[in-house]
Amino acid sequence: MSTTDSAVCAICPHHCRLREGQYGRCGARVARGGAVVLAAPGRLSSLALDPVEKKPFAAWQSGRTILSVGQYGCNMRCPFCQNHSIAQVRDPAPAGRRVAAHELRDEALRLRSRRNVGLCFTYNEPLIAMEYVREAFTLAREAGLLTALVTNGCVTAAGRAPLLPLTDAWNIDLKCFTVEGYRRLGGDLDAVRDTIEAAAATAHVEVTTLVVPGFNDSPDEIDALAAWLASVRPDIPLHLTRFFPQHRLTDRPPTPIPTLTALRDIARRHLSQVLLGNV
């Protein structure tokens, strides 16, 4: 296939080269008219008013709620994905009603009476729908609403740059701290580290690591992860969350709570806020 017959996606490190009508690894972007675009802007899988703490955010807008938006697709393939029914869609997602960006803004404003502070894209990987998120966040900011992202952070500079000035808070998954571990998940450790650094320079940032037995639960790995995160900013909250069997990883038990508490103590050597989740 020649380069004249294809287009390259610039959003994430996979840089999918796609023929006309072909979908990328994320299942959400497609080649059309010589460019790679979001296939179905505004096609939602989920819309819910959640406590801010559920995202999770431990040190941002505590006690408030946020309108949480899910779409379809993800550019990683974690075998323990907790939202695999919407995130691990690799073919065009089921047809459904599309919600315009201005409708999200209006719904978020309507929900202010229920302590809603704004708009959060979450549940699947939001950065693969960067254009739609950018439009929604621009409208939300103009209306005085706050904005948040829950993301795997596996994105290029071109994919995140438009959202940096529009996002008030990020929760970024740091799934492990080895190049090989990220390779197994279909991701890129350097890209995630770059996203954390870029976001921390412009917004409130928290980081989540799902502790999976036999994958990323060694004391040395968590020590290295926490030390690096502290080098970015030692006050970044780190959430160490408990794994439960999910998706294609059902042959392992839940993370033992003593393991989590021991890893929390290790991480606290470097970071001022380390919290346990799913316990």
PDB file of C-alpha atoms in Angstrom:
ATOM      1  CA  MET A   1       0.000   0.000   0.000  1.00  0.00           C
ATOM      2  CA  SER A   2       1.530   3.331  -1.007  1.00  0.00           C
ATOM      3  CA  THR A   3       1.451   6.419   1.161  1.00  0.00           C
ATOM      4  CA  THR A   4      -0.811   8.116  -1.403  1.00  0.00           C
ATOM      5  CA  ASP A   5      -3.494   5.516  -0.670  1.00  0.00           C
ATOM      6  CA  SER A   6      -3.471   6.034   3.090  1.00  0.00           C
ATOM      7  CA  ALA A   7      -3.606   8.570   5.907  1.00  0.00           C
ATOM      8  CA  VAL A   8      -1.743   8.582   9.217  1.00  0.00           C
ATOM      9  CA  CYS A   9      -3.407   9.354  12.546  1.00  0.00           C
ATOM     10  CA  ALA A  10      -1.482  11.840  14.688  1.00  0.00           C
ATOM     11  CA  ILE A  11      -3.443  11.414  17.949  1.00  0.00           C
ATOM     12  CA  CYS A  12      -1.556   8.583  19.647  1.00  0.00           C
ATOM     13  CA  PRO A  13       1.835   6.824  19.425  1.00  0.00           C
ATOM     14  CA  HIS A  14       0.449   3.997  17.269  1.00  0.00           C
ATOM     15  CA  HIS A  15       0.304   6.404  14.306  1.00  0.00           C
ATOM     16  CA  CYS A  16      -2.115   4.103  12.502  1.00  0.00           C
ATOM     17  CA  ARG A  17      -1.722   4.236   8.714  1.00  0.00           C
ATOM     18  CA  LEU A  18      -5.206   3.665   7.337  1.00  0.00           C
ATOM     19  CA  ARG A  19      -6.815   3.126   3.957  1.00  0.00           C
ATOM     20  CA  GLU A  20     -10.000   4.980   3.078  1.00  0.00           C
ATOM     21  CA  GLY A  21     -12.787   3.701   5.346  1.00  0.00           C
ATOM     22  CA  GLN A  22     -10.439   1.737   7.592  1.00  0.00           C
ATOM     23  CA  TYR A  23     -10.676   2.146  11.385  1.00  0.00           C
ATOM     24  CA  GLY A  24      -7.648   2.532  13.628  1.00  0.00           C
ATOM     25  CA  ARG A  25      -6.678   0.389  16.597  1.00  0.00           C
ATOM     26  CA  CYS A  26      -8.835   2.540  18.853  1.00  0.00           C
ATOM     27  CA  GLY A  27     -12.041   1.652  16.992  1.00  0.00           C
ATOM     28  CA  ALA A  28     -13.109   5.309  17.036  1.00  0.00           C
ATOM     29  CA  ARG A  29     -11.079   6.987  14.294  1.00  0.00           C
ATOM     30  CA  VAL A  30     -11.386   6.315  10.569  1.00  0.00           C
ATOM     31  CA  ALA A  31      -9.737   7.395   7.324  1.00  0.00           C
ATOM     32  CA  ARG A  32     -12.002   9.671   5.309  1.00  0.00           C
ATOM     33  CA  GLY A  33     -11.075  11.920   2.406  1.00  0.00           C
ATOM     34  CA  GLY A  34      -7.346  11.568   2.968  1.00  0.00           C
ATOM     35  CA  ALA A  35      -7.442  12.339   6.712  1.00  0.00           C
ATOM     36  CA  VAL A  36      -8.030  10.378   9.921  1.00  0.00           C
ATOM     37  CA  VAL A  37     -11.051  11.740  11.763  1.00  0.00           C
ATOM     38  CA  LEU A  38     -13.370  10.817  14.620  1.00  0.00           C
ATOM     39  CA  ALA A  39     -15.900   8.435  13.080  1.00  0.00           C
ATOM     40  CA  ALA A  40     -18.968   9.427  15.098  1.00  0.00           C
ATOM     41  CA  PRO A  41     -18.585  12.601  17.162  1.00  0.00           C
ATOM     42  CA  GLY A  42     -20.981  12.652  20.087  1.00  0.00           C
ATOM     43  CA  ARG A  43     -22.033   9.007  19.984  1.00  0.00           C
ATOM     44  CA  LEU A  44     -22.186   8.297  23.699  1.00  0.00           C
ATOM     45  CA  SER A  45     -22.161   5.059  25.648  1.00  0.00           C
ATOM     46  CA  SER A  46     -22.702   6.617  29.079  1.00  0.00           C
ATOM     47  CA  LEU A  47     -23.907   9.809  30.705  1.00  0.00           C
ATOM     48  CA  ALA A  48     -24.103  10.041  34.495  1.00  0.00           C
ATOM     49  CA  LEU A  49     -23.854  12.515  37.340  1.00  0.00           C
ATOM     50  CA  ASP A  50     -21.095  11.084  39.538  1.00  0.00           C
ATOM     51  CA  PRO A  51     -19.406  12.174  42.749  1.00  0.00           C
ATOM     52  CA  VAL A  52     -16.087  13.785  41.906  1.00  0.00           C
ATOM     53  CA  GLU A  53     -14.412  11.290  44.254  1.00  0.00           C
ATOM     54  CA  LYS A  54     -15.528   8.411  42.000  1.00  0.00           C
ATOM     55  CA  LYS A  55     -13.301   9.501  39.089  1.00  0.00           C
ATOM     56  CA  PRO A  56     -11.214   9.345  41.367  1.00  0.00           C
ATOM     57  CA  PHE A  57     -10.221  12.832  42.494  1.00  0.00           C
ATOM     58  CA  ALA A  58      -9.153  13.109  46.113  1.00  0.00           C
ATOM     59  CA  ALA A  59      -7.928  16.698  46.156  1.00  0.00           C
ATOM     60  CA  TRP A  60     -10.140  18.524  43.660  1.00  0.00           C
ATOM     61  CA  GLN A  61     -13.717  19.768  44.148  1.00  0.00           C
ATOM     62  CA  SER A  62     -14.387  17.352  47.013  1.00  0.00           C
ATOM     63  CA  GLY A  63     -18.048  16.848  47.888  1.00  0.00           C
ATOM     64  CA  ARG A  64     -19.251  17.989  44.487  1.00  0.00           C
ATOM     65  CA  THR A  65     -20.591  16.075  41.479  1.00  0.00           C
ATOM     66  CA  ILE A  66     -19.595  16.141  37.822  1.00  0.00           C
ATOM     67  CA  LEU A  67     -21.437  15.201  34.625  1.00  0.00           C
ATOM     68  CA  SER A  68     -19.496  12.172  33.365  1.00  0.00           C
ATOM     69  CA  VAL A  69     -19.458  11.266  29.678  1.00  0.00           C
ATOM     70  CA  GLY A  70     -18.449   7.979  28.059  1.00  0.00           C
ATOM     71  CA  GLN A  71     -17.976   7.215  24.379  1.00  0.00           C
ATOM     72  CA  TYR A  72     -16.576   4.122  22.612  1.00  0.00           C
ATOM     73  CA  GLY A  73     -13.100   2.756  21.991  1.00  0.00           C
ATOM     74  CA  CYS A  74      -9.579   2.827  23.414  1.00  0.00           C
ATOM     75  CA  ASN A  75      -6.083   2.820  21.946  1.00  0.00           C
ATOM     76  CA  MET A  76      -4.797   0.312  24.516  1.00  0.00           C
ATOM     77  CA  ARG A  77      -5.756  -3.325  25.077  1.00  0.00           C
ATOM     78  CA  CYS A  78      -5.483  -3.998  28.771  1.00  0.00           C
ATOM     79  CA  PRO A  79      -6.573  -7.567  29.597  1.00  0.00           C
ATOM     80  CA  PHE A  80      -7.944  -6.288  32.926  1.00  0.00           C
ATOM     81  CA  CYS A  81     -10.052  -3.474  31.421  1.00  0.00           C
ATOM     82  CA  GLN A  82     -12.912  -2.579  33.768  1.00  0.00           C
ATOM     83  CA  ASN A  83     -15.025  -0.980  31.019  1.00  0.00           C
ATOM     84  CA  HIS A  84     -14.248  -3.424  28.225  1.00  0.00           C
ATOM     85  CA  SER A  85     -17.823  -3.512  26.887  1.00  0.00           C
ATOM     86  CA  ILE A  86     -17.413   0.056  25.634  1.00  0.00           C
ATOM     87  CA  ALA A  87     -13.661   0.640  25.647  1.00  0.00           C
ATOM     88  CA  GLN A  88     -12.580  -2.505  23.836  1.00  0.00           C
ATOM     89  CA  VAL A  89     -14.764  -1.924  20.776  1.00  0.00           C
ATOM     90  CA  ARG A  90     -12.588  -2.506  17.737  1.00  0.00           C
ATOM     91  CA  ASP A  91     -15.237  -2.344  15.012  1.00  0.00           C
ATOM     92  CA  PRO A  92     -17.597   0.596  14.516  1.00  0.00           C
ATOM     93  CA  ALA A  93     -19.637   0.921  17.687  1.00  0.00           C
ATOM     94  CA  PRO A  94     -23.379   0.259  17.696  1.00  0.00           C
ATOM     95  CA  ALA A  95     -25.508   2.997  16.224  1.00  0.00           C
ATOM     96  CA  GLY A  96     -27.008   5.335  18.762  1.00  0.00           C
ATOM     97  CA  ARG A  97     -28.170   8.843  19.350  1.00  0.00           C
ATOM     98  CA  ARG A  98     -25.481  11.437  18.970  1.00  0.00           C
ATOM     99  CA  VAL A  99     -25.264  14.218  21.526  1.00  0.00           C
ATOM    100  CA  ALA A 100     -23.939  17.554  20.314  1.00  0.00           C
ATOM    101  CA  ALA A 101     -21.312  19.334  22.380  1.00  0.00           C
ATOM    102  CA  HIS A 102     -23.693  22.184  23.173  1.00  0.00           C
ATOM    103  CA  GLU A 103     -26.198  19.658  24.550  1.00  0.00           C
ATOM    104  CA  LEU A 104     -23.581  18.412  27.027  1.00  0.00           C
ATOM    105  CA  ARG A 105     -22.924  21.976  28.125  1.00  0.00           C
ATOM    106  CA  ASP A 106     -26.640  22.630  28.578  1.00  0.00           C
ATOM    107  CA  GLU A 107     -27.122  19.442  30.605  1.00  0.00           C
ATOM    108  CA  ALA A 108     -24.153  20.306  32.800  1.00  0.00           C
ATOM    109  CA  LEU A 109     -25.607  23.746  33.456  1.00  0.00           C
ATOM    110  CA  ARG A 110     -29.011  22.253  34.271  1.00  0.00           C
ATOM    111  CA  LEU A 111     -27.393  19.976  36.841  1.00  0.00           C
ATOM    112  CA  ARG A 112     -25.756  22.805  38.773  1.00  0.00           C
ATOM    113  CA  SER A 113     -28.669  22.557  41.194  1.00  0.00           C
ATOM    114  CA  ARG A 114     -27.347  19.086  42.072  1.00  0.00           C
ATOM    115  CA  ARG A 115     -23.871  20.402  42.914  1.00  0.00           C
ATOM    116  CA  ASN A 116     -22.485  19.721  39.443  1.00  0.00           C
ATOM    117  CA  VAL A 117     -19.229  21.595  38.810  1.00  0.00           C
ATOM    118  CA  GLY A 118     -18.846  20.782  35.143  1.00  0.00           C
ATOM    119  CA  LEU A 119     -18.029  18.133  32.580  1.00  0.00           C
ATOM    120  CA  CYS A 120     -15.776  15.057  32.717  1.00  0.00           C
ATOM    121  CA  PHE A 121     -14.910  12.676  29.892  1.00  0.00           C
ATOM    122  CA  THR A 122     -14.281   9.211  31.323  1.00  0.00           C
ATOM    123  CA  TYR A 123     -15.265   5.482  31.145  1.00  0.00           C
ATOM    124  CA  ASN A 124     -13.538   4.841  27.786  1.00  0.00           C
ATOM    125  CA  GLU A 125     -10.440   6.636  26.445  1.00  0.00           C
ATOM    126  CA  PRO A 126     -11.483  10.254  25.793  1.00  0.00           C
ATOM    127  CA  LEU A 127      -8.357  11.489  24.006  1.00  0.00           C
ATOM    128  CA  ILE A 128      -9.097   9.442  20.890  1.00  0.00           C
ATOM    129  CA  ALA A 129     -12.081  11.796  20.460  1.00  0.00           C
ATOM    130  CA  MET A 130      -9.951  14.900  20.941  1.00  0.00           C
ATOM    131  CA  GLU A 131     -11.934  17.105  18.521  1.00  0.00           C
ATOM    132  CA  TYR A 132     -15.276  16.455  20.210  1.00  0.00           C
ATOM    133  CA  VAL A 133     -13.804  16.860  23.687  1.00  0.00           C
ATOM    134  CA  ARG A 134     -12.184  20.133  22.638  1.00  0.00           C
ATOM    135  CA  GLU A 135     -15.492  21.501  21.363  1.00  0.00           C
ATOM    136  CA  ALA A 136     -17.364  20.445  24.507  1.00  0.00           C
ATOM    137  CA  PHE A 137     -14.691  21.844  26.829  1.00  0.00           C
ATOM    138  CA  THR A 138     -14.547  25.151  24.954  1.00  0.00           C
ATOM    139  CA  LEU A 139     -18.304  25.598  25.387  1.00  0.00           C
ATOM    140  CA  ALA A 140     -18.176  24.467  29.009  1.00  0.00           C
ATOM    141  CA  ARG A 141     -15.395  26.890  29.889  1.00  0.00           C
ATOM    142  CA  GLU A 142     -17.268  29.766  28.216  1.00  0.00           C
ATOM    143  CA  ALA A 143     -20.266  28.908  30.429  1.00  0.00           C
ATOM    144  CA  GLY A 144     -18.194  28.981  33.612  1.00  0.00           C
ATOM    145  CA  LEU A 145     -18.044  25.202  34.051  1.00  0.00           C
ATOM    146  CA  LEU A 146     -15.016  23.174  35.121  1.00  0.00           C
ATOM    147  CA  THR A 147     -13.583  20.407  32.941  1.00  0.00           C
ATOM    148  CA  ALA A 148     -11.885  17.094  33.731  1.00  0.00           C
ATOM    149  CA  LEU A 149     -10.411  14.102  31.932  1.00  0.00           C
ATOM    150  CA  VAL A 150      -9.895  10.519  33.077  1.00  0.00           C
ATOM    151  CA  THR A 151      -7.432   9.090  30.573  1.00  0.00           C
ATOM    152  CA  ASN A 152      -4.723   6.524  29.956  1.00  0.00           C
ATOM    153  CA  GLY A 153      -2.490   9.402  28.845  1.00  0.00           C
ATOM    154  CA  CYS A 154      -1.165   7.419  25.868  1.00  0.00           C
ATOM    155  CA  VAL A 155      -1.316  10.301  23.421  1.00  0.00           C
ATOM    156  CA  THR A 156       1.055  12.376  21.308  1.00  0.00           C
ATOM    157  CA  ALA A 157       1.904  16.015  21.905  1.00  0.00           C
ATOM    158  CA  ALA A 158      -0.355  16.868  18.961  1.00  0.00           C
ATOM    159  CA  GLY A 159      -3.200  14.905  20.520  1.00  0.00           C
ATOM    160  CA  ARG A 160      -3.031  16.544  23.940  1.00  0.00           C
ATOM    161  CA  ALA A 161      -1.885  20.085  23.143  1.00  0.00           C
ATOM    162  CA  PRO A 162      -5.339  21.447  22.194  1.00  0.00           C
ATOM    163  CA  LEU A 163      -6.793  20.175  25.480  1.00  0.00           C
ATOM    164  CA  LEU A 164      -4.114  21.396  27.887  1.00  0.00           C
ATOM    165  CA  PRO A 165      -5.437  24.975  28.148  1.00  0.00           C
ATOM    166  CA  LEU A 166      -9.045  23.740  28.337  1.00  0.00           C
ATOM    167  CA  THR A 167      -8.757  21.120  31.110  1.00  0.00           C
ATOM    168  CA  ASP A 168      -8.937  21.928  34.814  1.00  0.00           C
ATOM    169  CA  ALA A 169      -8.206  18.458  36.184  1.00  0.00           C
ATOM    170  CA  TRP A 170      -6.705  15.204  34.906  1.00  0.00           C
ATOM    171  CA  ASN A 171      -6.697  11.726  36.384  1.00  0.00           C
ATOM    172  CA  ILE A 172      -4.132   9.778  34.378  1.00  0.00           C
ATOM    173  CA  ASP A 173      -3.607   6.018  34.541  1.00  0.00           C
ATOM    174  CA  LEU A 174       0.020   5.027  35.052  1.00  0.00           C
ATOM    175  CA  LYS A 175      -0.577   1.345  34.511  1.00  0.00           C
ATOM    176  CA  CYS A 176       2.933   0.154  35.310  1.00  0.00           C
ATOM    177  CA  PHE A 177       6.447   1.534  35.195  1.00  0.00           C
ATOM    178  CA  THR A 178       8.251  -0.649  32.691  1.00  0.00           C
ATOM    179  CA  VAL A 179       8.554  -0.360  28.927  1.00  0.00           C
ATOM    180  CA  GLU A 180       7.815  -4.065  28.548  1.00  0.00           C
ATOM    181  CA  GLY A 181       4.697  -3.822  30.712  1.00  0.00           C
ATOM    182  CA  TYR A 182       3.291  -1.079  28.522  1.00  0.00           C
ATOM    183  CA  ARG A 183       4.196  -3.024  25.400  1.00  0.00           C
ATOM    184  CA  ARG A 184       2.071  -5.924  26.691  1.00  0.00           C
ATOM    185  CA  LEU A 185      -0.854  -3.529  27.136  1.00  0.00           C
ATOM    186  CA  GLY A 186      -0.503  -1.945  23.710  1.00  0.00           C
ATOM    187  CA  GLY A 187       0.698   1.367  25.099  1.00  0.00           C
ATOM    188  CA  ASP A 188       3.787   3.549  25.418  1.00  0.00           C
ATOM    189  CA  LEU A 189       5.307   4.450  28.789  1.00  0.00           C
ATOM    190  CA  ASP A 190       7.191   7.490  27.488  1.00  0.00           C
ATOM    191  CA  ALA A 191       4.012   8.965  26.005  1.00  0.00           C
ATOM    192  CA  VAL A 192       2.174   8.568  29.311  1.00  0.00           C
ATOM    193  CA  ARG A 193       5.025  10.131  31.263  1.00  0.00           C
ATOM    194  CA  ASP A 194       5.070  13.049  28.829  1.00  0.00           C
ATOM    195  CA  THR A 195       1.317  13.533  29.287  1.00  0.00           C
ATOM    196  CA  ILE A 196       1.618  13.562  33.073  1.00  0.00           C
ATOM    197  CA  GLU A 197       4.398  16.144  32.906  1.00  0.00           C
ATOM    198  CA  ALA A 198       2.508  18.352  30.441  1.00  0.00           C
ATOM    199  CA  ALA A 199      -0.748  18.198  32.388  1.00  0.00           C
ATOM    200  CA  ALA A 200       0.963  18.849  35.723  1.00  0.00           C
ATOM    201  CA  ALA A 201       2.369  22.086  34.311  1.00  0.00           C
ATOM    202  CA  THR A 202      -1.091  23.465  33.503  1.00  0.00           C
ATOM    203  CA  ALA A 203      -3.752  21.811  35.699  1.00  0.00           C
ATOM    204  CA  HIS A 204      -4.606  19.721  38.745  1.00  0.00           C
ATOM    205  CA  VAL A 205      -3.346  16.147  38.222  1.00  0.00           C
ATOM    206  CA  GLU A 206      -3.938  12.877  40.045  1.00  0.00           C
ATOM    207  CA  VAL A 207      -2.566   9.491  38.982  1.00  0.00           C
ATOM    208  CA  THR A 208      -4.108   6.032  39.293  1.00  0.00           C
ATOM    209  CA  THR A 209      -2.310   2.679  39.233  1.00  0.00           C
ATOM    210  CA  LEU A 210      -4.389  -0.494  39.269  1.00  0.00           C
ATOM    211  CA  VAL A 211      -2.212  -2.972  41.178  1.00  0.00           C
ATOM    212  CA  VAL A 212      -2.426  -6.320  39.373  1.00  0.00           C
ATOM    213  CA  PRO A 213      -0.870  -9.384  41.052  1.00  0.00           C
ATOM    214  CA  GLY A 214       2.065 -10.682  39.058  1.00  0.00           C
ATOM    215  CA  PHE A 215       2.071  -7.721  36.676  1.00  0.00           C
ATOM    216  CA  ASN A 216       3.002  -4.481  38.429  1.00  0.00           C
ATOM    217  CA  ASP A 217       2.939  -5.267  42.153  1.00  0.00           C
ATOM    218  CA  SER A 218       6.663  -5.537  42.899  1.00  0.00           C
ATOM    219  CA  PRO A 219       7.937  -3.147  45.581  1.00  0.00           C
ATOM    220  CA  ASP A 220      10.797  -2.034  43.321  1.00  0.00           C
ATOM    221  CA  GLU A 221       8.439  -1.052  40.508  1.00  0.00           C
ATOM    222  CA  ILE A 222       6.111   0.940  42.758  1.00  0.00           C
ATOM    223  CA  ASP A 223       9.113   2.591  44.409  1.00  0.00           C
ATOM    224  CA  ALA A 224      10.448   3.679  41.005  1.00  0.00           C
ATOM    225  CA  LEU A 225       7.003   4.842  39.875  1.00  0.00           C
ATOM    226  CA  ALA A 226       6.468   6.956  42.991  1.00  0.00           C
ATOM    227  CA  ALA A 227       9.995   8.408  42.867  1.00  0.00           C
ATOM    228  CA  TRP A 228       9.523   9.512  39.272  1.00  0.00           C
ATOM    229  CA  LEU A 229       6.088  10.981  40.011  1.00  0.00           C
ATOM    230  CA  ALA A 230       7.582  12.943  42.913  1.00  0.00           C
ATOM    231  CA  SER A 231      10.191  14.353  40.529  1.00  0.00           C
ATOM    232  CA  VAL A 232       7.314  15.827  38.518  1.00  0.00           C
ATOM    233  CA  ARG A 233       5.519  17.133  41.619  1.00  0.00           C
ATOM    234  CA  PRO A 234       5.593  15.500  45.064  1.00  0.00           C
ATOM    235  CA  ASP A 235       2.060  16.655  45.887  1.00  0.00           C
ATOM    236  CA  ILE A 236       0.422  14.713  43.029  1.00  0.00           C
ATOM    237  CA  PRO A 237      -2.056  12.277  44.647  1.00  0.00           C
ATOM    238  CA  LEU A 238      -1.391   8.656  43.698  1.00  0.00           C
ATOM    239  CA  HIS A 239      -4.304   6.205  43.842  1.00  0.00           C
ATOM    240  CA  LEU A 240      -3.263   2.558  44.232  1.00  0.00           C
ATOM    241  CA  THR A 241      -6.403   0.595  43.416  1.00  0.00           C
ATOM    242  CA  ARG A 242      -7.306  -3.013  44.019  1.00  0.00           C
ATOM    243  CA  PHE A 243      -7.570  -5.387  41.057  1.00  0.00           C
ATOM    244  CA  PHE A 244     -10.535  -7.734  40.690  1.00  0.00           C
ATOM    245  CA  PRO A 245     -10.737 -10.402  37.934  1.00  0.00           C
ATOM    246  CA  GLN A 246     -12.041  -8.731  34.776  1.00  0.00           C
ATOM    247  CA  HIS A 247     -12.283  -9.128  31.016  1.00  0.00           C
ATOM    248  CA  ARG A 248      -9.507 -11.500  29.857  1.00  0.00           C
ATOM    249  CA  LEU A 249      -7.658 -11.638  33.170  1.00  0.00           C
ATOM    250  CA  THR A 250      -9.787 -13.898  35.314  1.00  0.00           C
ATOM    251  CA  ASP A 251      -7.122 -16.383  36.418  1.00  0.00           C
ATOM    252  CA  ARG A 252      -5.800 -14.224  39.246  1.00  0.00           C
ATOM    253  CA  PRO A 253      -7.223 -13.406  42.662  1.00  0.00           C
ATOM    254  CA  PRO A 254      -8.023  -9.863  43.789  1.00  0.00           C
ATOM    255  CA  THR A 255      -5.028  -7.883  44.990  1.00  0.00           C
ATOM    256  CA  PRO A 256      -4.403  -8.778  48.645  1.00  0.00           C
ATOM    257  CA  ILE A 257      -5.053  -5.779  50.866  1.00  0.00           C
ATOM    258  CA  PRO A 258      -1.760  -6.307  52.767  1.00  0.00           C
ATOM    259  CA  THR A 259       0.023  -5.958  49.406  1.00  0.00           C
ATOM    260  CA  LEU A 260      -1.720  -2.649  48.783  1.00  0.00           C
ATOM    261  CA  THR A 261      -0.906  -1.269  52.211  1.00  0.00           C
ATOM    262  CA  ALA A 262       2.750  -2.280  51.892  1.00  0.00           C
ATOM    263  CA  LEU A 263       2.993  -0.616  48.468  1.00  0.00           C
ATOM    264  CA  ARG A 264       1.268   2.482  49.836  1.00  0.00           C
ATOM    265  CA  ASP A 265       3.932   2.751  52.542  1.00  0.00           C
ATOM    266  CA  ILE A 266       6.659   2.469  49.894  1.00  0.00           C
ATOM    267  CA  ALA A 267       5.090   5.144  47.712  1.00  0.00           C
ATOM    268  CA  ARG A 268       4.713   7.461  50.704  1.00  0.00           C
ATOM    269  CA  ARG A 269       8.491   7.659  50.955  1.00  0.00           C
ATOM    270  CA  HIS A 270       8.272   9.934  47.904  1.00  0.00           C
ATOM    271  CA  LEU A 271       4.742  11.338  47.692  1.00  0.00           C
ATOM    272  CA  SER A 272       2.675  13.286  50.189  1.00  0.00           C
ATOM    273  CA  GLN A 273      -0.675  11.729  49.173  1.00  0.00           C
ATOM    274  CA  VAL A 274      -1.048   8.008  48.453  1.00  0.00           C
ATOM    275  CA  LEU A 275      -4.552   6.567  48.638  1.00  0.00           C
ATOM    276  CA  LEU A 276      -6.015   3.080  48.329  1.00  0.00           C
ATOM    277  CA  GLY A 277      -9.011   2.432  46.075  1.00  0.00           C
ATOM    278  CA  ASN A 278     -11.443  -0.443  45.471  1.00  0.00           C
ATOM    279  CA  VAL A 279     -11.048  -1.571  49.067  1.00  0.00           C
TER     280      VAL A 279
END
